[in-house]
XYZ file of C-alpha atoms in Angstrom:
623
model
C -26.595 105.895 -138.840
C -27.853 108.628 -141.146
C -26.378 109.166 -144.608
C -24.798 112.517 -145.396
C -26.382 114.348 -148.297
C -24.140 115.308 -151.219
C -23.258 119.023 -151.486
C -25.449 121.064 -153.818
C -24.366 123.939 -156.050
C -25.907 127.209 -154.803
C -27.617 127.976 -158.122
C -29.340 124.559 -158.180
C -30.873 125.131 -154.753
C -31.858 128.701 -155.627
C -33.685 127.546 -158.773
C -35.550 124.800 -156.895
C -36.874 127.280 -154.316
C -37.679 129.894 -156.941
C -39.909 127.377 -158.779
C -42.114 126.829 -155.722
C -45.464 128.530 -155.364
C -45.982 131.070 -152.598
C -47.996 128.515 -150.613
C -45.246 125.892 -150.784
C -42.543 128.389 -149.855
C -44.269 128.961 -146.533
C -43.941 125.230 -145.788
C -40.337 124.868 -146.919
C -38.567 125.434 -143.580
C -40.742 122.850 -141.824
C -40.240 120.344 -144.646
C -36.474 120.818 -144.668
C -36.006 120.367 -140.932
C -34.981 116.823 -140.124
C -35.543 115.390 -143.592
C -31.853 114.491 -143.988
C -32.156 111.983 -141.134
C -34.061 109.622 -143.444
C -31.500 109.685 -146.253
C -30.392 106.295 -147.599
C -27.250 105.615 -149.614
C -28.013 103.191 -152.441
C -25.608 100.691 -153.990
C -25.130 102.814 -157.124
C -24.017 105.849 -155.106
C -27.313 107.737 -155.254
C -28.992 109.076 -152.117
C -32.752 108.728 -151.636
C -35.140 110.481 -149.240
C -38.737 109.377 -148.812
C -41.546 111.858 -148.106
C -44.647 109.816 -147.338
C -45.731 106.912 -149.535
C -45.898 108.659 -152.912
C -42.810 110.888 -152.959
C -39.243 109.610 -153.302
C -36.467 112.134 -153.923
C -33.343 110.769 -155.608
C -30.055 112.663 -155.581
C -27.468 111.562 -158.155
C -24.203 113.449 -157.551
C -21.644 113.797 -160.324
C -18.108 112.371 -160.373
C -16.941 115.030 -157.909
C -19.681 114.025 -155.460
C -21.620 117.274 -155.939
C -25.065 118.119 -157.329
C -24.254 120.643 -160.028
C -27.291 120.421 -162.348
C -31.032 120.412 -161.759
C -31.567 116.992 -163.372
C -29.395 115.340 -160.716
C -32.237 115.821 -158.181
C -35.564 114.174 -159.063
C -38.812 113.403 -157.263
C -41.482 110.820 -158.036
C -44.462 113.007 -157.069
C -46.853 114.571 -159.601
C -45.685 118.147 -158.945
C -42.023 117.420 -159.682
C -39.724 119.175 -160.376
C -41.655 122.116 -158.870
C -42.413 120.211 -155.701
C -41.784 120.822 -152.021
C -40.044 117.453 -151.519
C -37.263 118.128 -154.013
C -36.636 121.673 -152.709
C -36.578 120.419 -149.103
C -34.040 117.703 -149.906
C -31.791 120.189 -151.679
C -32.219 122.685 -148.839
C -31.059 120.093 -146.316
C -27.886 119.374 -148.304
C -24.697 121.311 -147.563
C -23.688 124.046 -149.965
C -20.938 123.069 -152.376
C -17.814 125.162 -152.689
C -17.329 127.208 -155.817
C -15.456 125.104 -158.408
C -11.744 125.975 -158.395
C -9.998 127.559 -161.322
C -7.507 125.197 -163.024
C -3.784 125.759 -162.819
C -2.710 126.376 -166.404
C 0.363 124.665 -167.758
C 2.811 126.437 -170.034
C 0.786 125.530 -173.129
C -2.533 126.468 -171.596
C -3.522 122.892 -170.763
C -5.358 122.747 -167.457
C -3.926 120.435 -164.846
C -4.867 119.590 -161.335
C -4.092 122.523 -159.111
C -3.310 122.583 -155.440
C -6.527 122.836 -153.508
C -7.591 125.791 -151.426
C -5.831 125.291 -148.059
C -8.806 126.599 -146.110
C -11.563 124.945 -148.079
C -13.296 128.309 -148.317
C -14.550 130.229 -151.288
C -12.837 133.465 -150.348
C -11.266 134.933 -153.480
C -7.989 136.706 -153.675
C -8.070 140.377 -154.454
C -6.473 141.264 -157.735
C -3.000 142.680 -157.382
C -2.641 146.195 -158.806
C 1.040 146.981 -159.354
C 2.064 150.460 -158.408
C 3.832 152.543 -161.037
C 6.977 154.561 -160.442
C 6.801 157.817 -158.562
C 5.276 160.510 -160.740
C 3.966 158.020 -163.304
C 0.378 158.121 -164.455
C -1.582 155.095 -163.234
C -4.246 153.966 -165.723
C -7.796 154.539 -164.575
C -9.720 151.520 -163.319
C -12.285 150.360 -165.896
C -15.866 151.188 -164.991
C -18.329 148.470 -164.047
C -20.535 147.165 -166.814
C -24.301 147.558 -166.782
C -24.656 143.844 -165.949
C -22.324 144.210 -162.981
C -24.213 147.228 -161.676
C -27.515 145.352 -161.940
C -26.072 142.286 -160.210
C -24.571 144.380 -157.402
C -27.824 146.290 -156.925
C -29.832 143.073 -156.743
C -27.389 141.560 -154.254
C -27.535 144.680 -152.082
C -31.337 144.527 -152.042
C -31.584 140.858 -151.008
C -28.792 141.329 -148.453
C -30.683 144.259 -146.915
C -33.847 142.147 -146.838
C -31.967 139.284 -145.163
C -30.496 141.646 -142.557
C -33.915 143.096 -141.795
C -35.287 139.558 -141.385
C -32.480 138.310 -139.143
C -31.738 134.710 -138.230
C -35.222 134.104 -136.868
C -36.860 134.851 -140.229
C -33.890 133.998 -142.461
C -35.147 130.598 -143.541
C -34.768 128.665 -146.773
C -36.592 131.231 -148.919
C -34.403 134.141 -147.762
C -31.306 132.001 -148.218
C -32.369 130.981 -151.719
C -32.822 134.610 -152.717
C -29.283 135.313 -151.517
C -27.976 132.332 -153.463
C -29.730 133.431 -156.643
C -28.291 136.936 -156.339
C -24.861 135.487 -155.533
C -24.909 133.321 -158.652
C -25.889 136.313 -160.778
C -22.998 138.252 -159.252
C -20.568 135.468 -160.144
C -21.798 135.371 -163.752
C -21.189 139.137 -163.875
C -17.625 138.691 -162.620
C -18.240 139.940 -159.049
C -16.383 137.069 -157.403
C -15.823 138.652 -154.016
C -19.478 139.644 -153.686
C -20.551 136.074 -154.425
C -18.141 134.688 -151.822
C -19.455 137.130 -149.204
C -23.047 136.096 -149.918
C -22.201 132.399 -149.575
C -20.591 133.071 -146.184
C -23.765 134.777 -145.023
C -25.926 131.859 -146.195
C -23.692 129.338 -144.443
C -23.780 131.487 -141.314
C -27.576 131.707 -141.390
C -27.810 127.940 -141.726
C -25.406 127.333 -138.851
C -27.256 129.798 -136.594
C -30.689 128.365 -137.351
C -29.448 124.803 -136.795
C -27.614 125.777 -133.564
C -24.424 124.086 -134.723
C -21.543 123.673 -132.314
C -18.942 126.384 -132.694
C -21.334 128.789 -134.409
C -20.709 132.387 -133.341
C -23.145 135.234 -133.866
C -20.171 137.579 -134.152
C -18.918 135.692 -137.226
C -22.294 136.085 -138.942
C -22.333 139.767 -138.017
C -18.944 140.243 -139.653
C -20.131 138.304 -142.719
C -23.138 140.616 -143.100
C -20.866 143.635 -142.790
C -18.567 142.336 -145.528
C -21.489 141.518 -147.836
C -23.240 144.869 -147.420
C -19.975 146.791 -147.731
C -18.978 144.991 -150.935
C -22.409 145.023 -152.573
C -23.093 148.624 -151.546
C -19.892 150.013 -153.019
C -20.251 147.978 -156.201
C -23.862 149.085 -156.642
C -22.668 152.676 -156.269
C -20.290 152.152 -159.200
C -16.965 151.464 -157.465
C -14.759 149.356 -159.732
C -11.965 148.771 -157.219
C -10.355 145.413 -158.173
C -10.240 144.536 -154.471
C -14.065 144.648 -154.473
C -14.721 142.805 -157.709
C -12.143 140.109 -156.946
C -10.718 137.410 -159.154
C -11.527 133.754 -159.470
C -9.968 131.754 -156.691
C -6.547 130.236 -157.413
C -5.948 132.015 -160.688
C -2.371 130.982 -161.357
C 0.193 132.977 -163.286
C 3.750 132.157 -164.414
C 6.254 132.674 -161.602
C 9.520 131.901 -163.392
C 12.320 130.268 -161.410
C 12.092 130.216 -157.617
C 14.133 128.988 -154.709
C 12.049 128.468 -151.576
C 12.845 127.232 -148.075
C 10.476 125.424 -145.724
C 9.173 127.128 -142.590
C 6.583 124.746 -141.174
C 3.442 122.766 -142.034
C 0.003 122.861 -140.523
C -3.106 120.719 -140.847
C -6.178 122.127 -142.591
C -9.670 121.169 -141.478
C -12.581 123.099 -142.937
C -16.244 123.245 -141.978
C -17.194 122.025 -145.467
C -15.589 118.592 -145.035
C -12.167 119.285 -146.542
C -8.957 118.171 -144.900
C -5.258 118.230 -145.692
C -2.061 120.135 -145.112
C -0.433 123.395 -146.134
C 3.342 123.808 -146.004
C 4.608 127.356 -145.624
C 7.681 128.406 -147.585
C 9.835 131.511 -147.852
C 11.863 132.776 -150.797
C 15.295 134.346 -150.432
C 13.793 137.859 -150.694
C 11.274 137.135 -147.927
C 8.263 136.521 -150.193
C 5.952 133.898 -148.630
C 4.742 130.912 -150.645
C 2.848 127.748 -149.816
C 2.173 124.260 -151.138
C -1.145 122.728 -150.160
C -2.868 119.388 -150.475
C -6.492 119.752 -149.408
C -9.277 117.451 -150.563
C -12.548 116.042 -149.221
C -11.867 113.757 -146.287
C -12.132 115.818 -143.126
C -10.151 114.984 -140.003
C -8.649 111.701 -141.203
C -7.125 113.365 -144.228
C -5.879 116.357 -142.212
C -3.981 114.004 -139.910
C -2.528 111.827 -142.671
C -1.642 114.498 -145.211
C 1.262 115.796 -143.121
C 3.418 112.939 -144.401
C 1.932 112.730 -147.909
C 4.086 113.260 -150.983
C 4.360 116.742 -152.431
C 2.681 116.826 -155.851
C 4.848 119.518 -157.382
C 7.085 119.178 -160.405
C 8.212 115.629 -159.700
C 9.671 116.505 -156.309
C 10.517 113.459 -154.199
C 9.794 115.152 -150.866
C 6.824 114.666 -148.587
C 5.292 117.598 -146.694
C 7.247 116.744 -143.547
C 10.488 116.900 -145.512
C 9.521 120.057 -147.383
C 8.698 121.874 -144.135
C 12.333 121.359 -143.083
C 13.850 121.430 -146.561
C 13.474 123.475 -149.710
C 12.886 123.426 -153.454
C 14.423 124.915 -156.547
C 11.510 125.370 -158.967
C 11.672 126.038 -162.705
C 8.575 127.186 -164.578
C 6.651 127.900 -161.386
C 2.976 128.874 -161.415
C 1.836 131.052 -158.523
C -1.570 132.279 -157.372
C -2.182 135.777 -156.078
C -2.030 134.399 -152.514
C 1.374 132.784 -153.100
C 0.194 129.208 -153.586
C 2.429 127.185 -155.860
C 0.628 125.294 -158.617
C 1.456 121.951 -160.197
C 1.324 122.678 -163.918
C 2.838 120.281 -166.444
C 5.795 122.539 -167.086
C 6.777 122.826 -163.428
C 10.039 121.153 -162.428
C 11.228 121.011 -158.823
C 14.490 119.852 -157.263
C 14.904 119.344 -153.482
C 17.284 121.610 -151.567
C 18.894 121.199 -148.137
C 16.924 122.720 -145.316
C 17.867 125.833 -143.365
C 17.287 126.619 -139.711
C 15.157 129.500 -138.447
C 18.367 131.186 -137.333
C 19.462 131.500 -140.974
C 18.106 133.693 -143.722
C 15.472 134.061 -145.022
C 13.571 132.768 -141.965
C 15.634 134.819 -139.492
C 14.131 138.105 -140.719
C 10.688 136.964 -139.513
C 11.939 137.206 -135.924
C 13.986 140.396 -136.373
C 11.322 143.039 -135.774
C 8.921 143.532 -132.845
C 5.585 141.786 -133.123
C 3.802 145.138 -132.813
C 5.374 146.351 -136.065
C 4.378 143.183 -137.915
C 0.806 143.378 -136.617
C 0.540 147.041 -137.580
C 1.500 146.106 -141.150
C -1.104 143.335 -141.194
C -3.831 145.628 -139.886
C -3.054 147.979 -142.755
C -3.652 145.098 -145.206
C -6.349 142.798 -143.736
C -6.603 140.704 -146.918
C -3.029 139.490 -146.415
C -3.449 138.822 -142.705
C -5.052 135.398 -143.082
C -2.009 133.858 -144.770
C 0.824 135.830 -143.111
C 2.885 134.293 -140.339
C 4.472 136.341 -137.557
C 7.578 135.356 -135.618
C 8.670 136.390 -132.129
C 10.703 135.172 -129.157
C 8.677 134.810 -125.955
C 8.946 133.691 -122.346
C 6.220 131.379 -121.043
C 4.240 132.851 -118.137
C 1.621 130.150 -117.652
C -1.948 129.172 -118.402
C -4.898 131.301 -117.355
C -8.287 130.055 -118.470
C -8.175 128.914 -122.073
C -5.083 130.977 -122.874
C -1.374 130.298 -122.630
C 0.172 133.573 -121.524
C 3.612 134.557 -122.794
C 5.614 137.754 -122.865
C 7.705 138.868 -125.797
C 11.373 139.121 -124.857
C 11.630 142.872 -125.509
C 11.518 145.857 -123.146
C 7.957 146.895 -122.225
C 6.574 144.074 -124.341
C 2.909 143.158 -123.955
C 1.488 140.007 -122.443
C 0.434 137.829 -125.381
C -2.253 135.176 -125.413
C -1.608 131.955 -127.331
C -4.559 129.924 -128.581
C -4.514 126.691 -130.621
C -4.383 127.333 -134.348
C -6.758 124.385 -134.768
C -8.631 123.506 -131.558
C -9.918 120.092 -132.691
C -9.015 117.625 -129.894
C -7.755 115.031 -132.393
C -5.063 117.432 -133.628
C -1.899 118.079 -131.625
C -2.143 121.863 -131.120
C -4.054 121.916 -127.836
C -2.021 119.128 -126.243
C 1.276 120.762 -127.207
C 0.265 124.154 -125.804
C -0.907 122.504 -122.590
C 2.479 120.835 -122.176
C 4.331 124.087 -122.886
C 2.223 125.843 -120.243
C 3.601 123.505 -117.582
C 7.091 125.009 -118.052
C 6.889 128.617 -116.842
C 10.015 130.542 -117.685
C 10.610 128.509 -120.840
C 11.877 130.617 -123.713
C 10.383 129.882 -127.117
C 10.685 131.026 -130.682
C 7.097 131.095 -131.964
C 5.802 131.259 -135.518
C 2.069 131.860 -135.762
C -0.861 133.737 -137.183
C -2.118 136.778 -135.242
C -5.824 136.690 -134.436
C -6.877 140.196 -135.442
C -10.305 139.797 -133.825
C -8.852 139.389 -130.332
C -6.600 141.449 -128.111
C -2.885 140.549 -128.437
C -3.652 136.957 -129.450
C -1.404 134.698 -131.511
C -2.289 131.267 -132.888
C 1.063 129.449 -133.164
C 1.656 126.825 -135.843
C 5.292 126.009 -134.972
C 7.795 126.597 -132.174
C 11.540 126.289 -131.776
C 14.376 127.006 -129.325
C 15.612 130.550 -128.778
C 19.232 130.858 -129.956
C 21.624 131.200 -127.042
C 18.961 130.684 -124.365
C 19.652 128.165 -121.602
C 16.081 127.318 -120.605
C 14.614 126.532 -124.011
C 13.503 123.559 -126.108
C 15.809 120.622 -126.814
C 14.549 119.275 -130.117
C 15.902 116.326 -132.117
C 18.538 117.222 -134.686
C 16.408 115.901 -137.546
C 13.640 118.396 -136.663
C 16.019 121.172 -137.738
C 15.185 123.430 -134.818
C 11.380 123.571 -135.007
C 8.312 121.556 -134.106
C 5.111 121.740 -136.138
C 2.463 121.996 -133.438
C -0.205 120.324 -135.555
C 1.851 117.197 -136.271
C 4.889 116.913 -133.977
C 4.021 116.014 -130.397
C 6.302 117.511 -127.759
C 7.510 115.086 -125.089
C 9.259 115.530 -121.767
C 12.663 114.925 -123.346
C 12.151 117.970 -125.557
C 12.108 120.330 -122.568
C 15.046 121.507 -120.403
C 15.731 119.850 -117.098
C 15.422 121.868 -113.915
C 13.426 124.959 -113.157
C 13.851 128.300 -114.825
C 13.906 131.642 -113.097
C 10.540 132.156 -111.384
C 7.956 133.927 -113.505
C 5.048 135.470 -111.570
C 1.744 134.197 -112.885
C -0.825 136.980 -112.871
C -4.034 136.353 -110.974
C -5.890 137.339 -114.118
C -4.956 137.942 -117.713
C -4.846 141.658 -117.122
C -7.008 144.352 -118.604
C -8.428 143.698 -122.051
C -8.840 147.051 -123.829
C -11.310 145.526 -126.280
C -13.500 143.675 -123.793
C -13.367 146.504 -121.241
C -14.317 149.180 -123.747
C -17.980 150.303 -123.875
C -17.928 149.423 -127.576
C -19.449 146.104 -126.544
C -22.780 147.948 -126.368
C -22.619 148.720 -130.083
C -21.654 145.160 -130.944
C -24.527 143.839 -128.853
C -26.917 146.078 -130.769
C -25.557 144.920 -134.138
C -25.704 141.256 -133.129
C -29.240 141.760 -131.830
C -30.175 142.962 -135.299
C -28.547 139.962 -136.954
C -30.247 137.511 -134.605
C -33.716 139.038 -134.419
C -33.828 141.370 -137.385
C -34.974 144.950 -137.617
C -37.849 144.404 -135.211
C -35.476 143.259 -132.442
C -33.394 146.432 -132.774
C -36.515 148.576 -132.649
C -37.757 146.799 -129.533
C -34.363 147.189 -127.864
C -34.486 150.923 -128.586
C -37.897 151.177 -126.949
C -36.755 149.311 -123.854
C -35.981 150.662 -120.448
C -32.378 151.351 -121.483
C -32.839 153.027 -124.846
C -29.869 153.781 -127.059
C -30.552 157.469 -126.845
C -30.672 157.320 -123.048
C -28.351 156.413 -120.210
C -27.383 153.045 -121.689
C -25.021 154.721 -124.151
C -23.718 157.464 -121.918
C -20.515 155.426 -121.271
C -19.705 155.692 -124.974
C -19.837 159.469 -124.839
C -17.891 159.632 -121.579
C -15.168 157.518 -123.155
C -14.949 159.921 -126.092
C -16.657 157.477 -128.476
C -19.200 160.054 -129.576
C -19.394 158.842 -133.176
C -20.154 155.295 -132.032
C -22.940 156.555 -129.779
C -24.466 158.664 -132.532
C -24.316 155.880 -135.106
C -25.922 153.449 -132.671
C -28.682 155.919 -131.893
C -29.237 156.523 -135.606
C -29.520 152.783 -136.206
C -32.086 152.411 -133.427
C -34.106 155.328 -134.742
C -34.064 153.970 -138.300
C -35.098 150.508 -137.099
C -38.111 152.024 -135.335
C -39.045 154.264 -138.273
C -42.018 152.626 -139.945
C -44.092 155.436 -141.509
C -47.605 154.470 -142.606
C -50.167 156.084 -144.852
C -53.772 156.924 -143.925
C -54.772 153.307 -144.603
C -52.176 151.894 -142.212
C -49.904 150.597 -144.946
C -46.120 151.031 -144.810
C -45.217 154.171 -146.720
C -41.565 153.165 -147.098
C -41.180 149.353 -147.002
C -37.636 149.413 -148.409
C -34.968 148.094 -146.000
C -32.251 150.240 -147.606
C -32.215 152.984 -144.982
C -31.982 150.453 -142.155
C -29.228 148.494 -143.936
C -27.146 151.638 -144.516
C -27.544 152.675 -140.865
C -26.540 149.184 -139.700
C -23.552 149.119 -142.060
C -22.354 152.552 -140.891
C -22.390 151.443 -137.253
C -20.750 148.093 -138.086
C -17.982 149.695 -140.164
C -17.193 152.245 -137.444
C -17.158 149.505 -134.806
C -14.745 147.366 -136.837
C -12.349 150.297 -137.263
C -12.501 151.204 -133.565
C -11.897 147.600 -132.502
C -8.915 147.334 -134.838
C -7.389 150.403 -133.188
C -7.744 148.847 -129.739
C -6.293 145.547 -130.959
C -3.293 147.353 -132.480
C -2.746 149.180 -129.187
C -2.802 145.900 -127.246
C 0.158 144.633 -129.288
C 2.105 147.861 -129.046
C 2.347 148.282 -125.279
C 2.277 146.398 -122.015
C -1.187 145.979 -120.433
C -0.614 148.745 -117.931
C 0.104 151.192 -120.735
C -2.985 150.417 -122.815
C -5.850 152.806 -122.123
C -8.998 151.025 -120.976
C -12.274 152.904 -121.083
C -15.082 152.474 -118.633
C -17.870 150.076 -119.366
């Protein structure tokens, strides 16, 4: 059984690769591949990797289990620390998450804060309060010279990485991104650094052919990185672009919050735990999370762990169906409640979903809630949507339901966490066997798919006859990640027949000719600039009949942007000596970003339309 390598801080890996000679850099990808299989965990907690007879790399992680300084990775060869063995070992290690910001207590003493419920390094955008009508809003401070330089450098390496693609985006390209990302963080460009780390992780996953890796996710990560770095390099000082350090907590005063549900958290970086969603009396969402290294085992067990907040005596299962009165609360920009020393919490009786404040989540049509989320994508990841639905049945991987409103669309339910060891998939499969069942669903809309909801909890519909029969102690809801639905929880007898469609119905996103633009963008991410140029020179060139469906469907801008991208990819002017006259990838990166940004906006419009009307009313363009 191979030993897992300890995570390495991005700047440590970047420095190790930067110290290599040009000759050694060419050998780095081959040296990195497979070297982790020979890792050995020693009795003192260090990890060793042997390269031949004369080179032994030793990794000594710190108390947090992470390599955060260069001297924690050593090699016994004569070239160390500028050796290929040390850089290869660090390159094979997973990237560490950015260290979290502490949750300050009332006197400024740092205390242990609630961990990031997703395990990601995505920062929260700074909140900019709006002034009263007619008031003068202070101008946003300009970027400093250091920030402009850092943004420009990050744009350049991101453009180079895009031009290289996955096939040529090896350890050297990744290290250049990591170096630029670290410089951006030092300059205070937190969101740009997070976007660069997502791209590096995506490149690694694609090159290693990991299970669950999607080229579309890496394409979106490149779009976010180029968009952020490009605007910052141009001088935009929008706080939403610069970002703030993750989990920066601020005083929240006195709060009274009521539990909605809990859900397991399982991240790709080895973190596991639980997040419990709460709602204040005014409808403001909050959450309490407990996420630490531990993976699946911790995600399963944390659902009944004690809540580490102000001396509260509840566990997460009790908090999800109870409430808290909090004095001296500390709150992050995303609504996470911190555990500072001055926080005091007292348990409150729980309230059902039929009572306020939870009842207002189910009061408006899902289309209105989704439209609000599409207008604020940064809030969409943590916002839950409620609706009452009637189960239609399972088709393919989806559970089809229909919202109980006139002319409501057919919605697709997918597991919030598809891991087979978690309860989501099994619970949805059992629900699918009861067509006609009426459900109250609380979930997170998937804004990358047509009319798709990922439910985290369900409950009975008030006043409905054919609905769930849950135990009284569950307080009218079942957490799909932890509570397992049994036969006794469902009504006896058959409901009114619900016709199961032969297919899921038209998908305005999948049936739109926009897939041609996405295929072009993903071709560029996978194979780089050369692959886009070769596709443009193929039998179905972008300027030819292949993109006529875009124009026929009225998507003229998409067709023109795709053609411009293909032309720019194939533009390689050379001087009289055959050398490239313009080797900069900037023009290609801007053309790719323009097409990607337009595609994202067009897809969001189609997704919004799929929530707003029944399938027959949604326009579907030809392919």
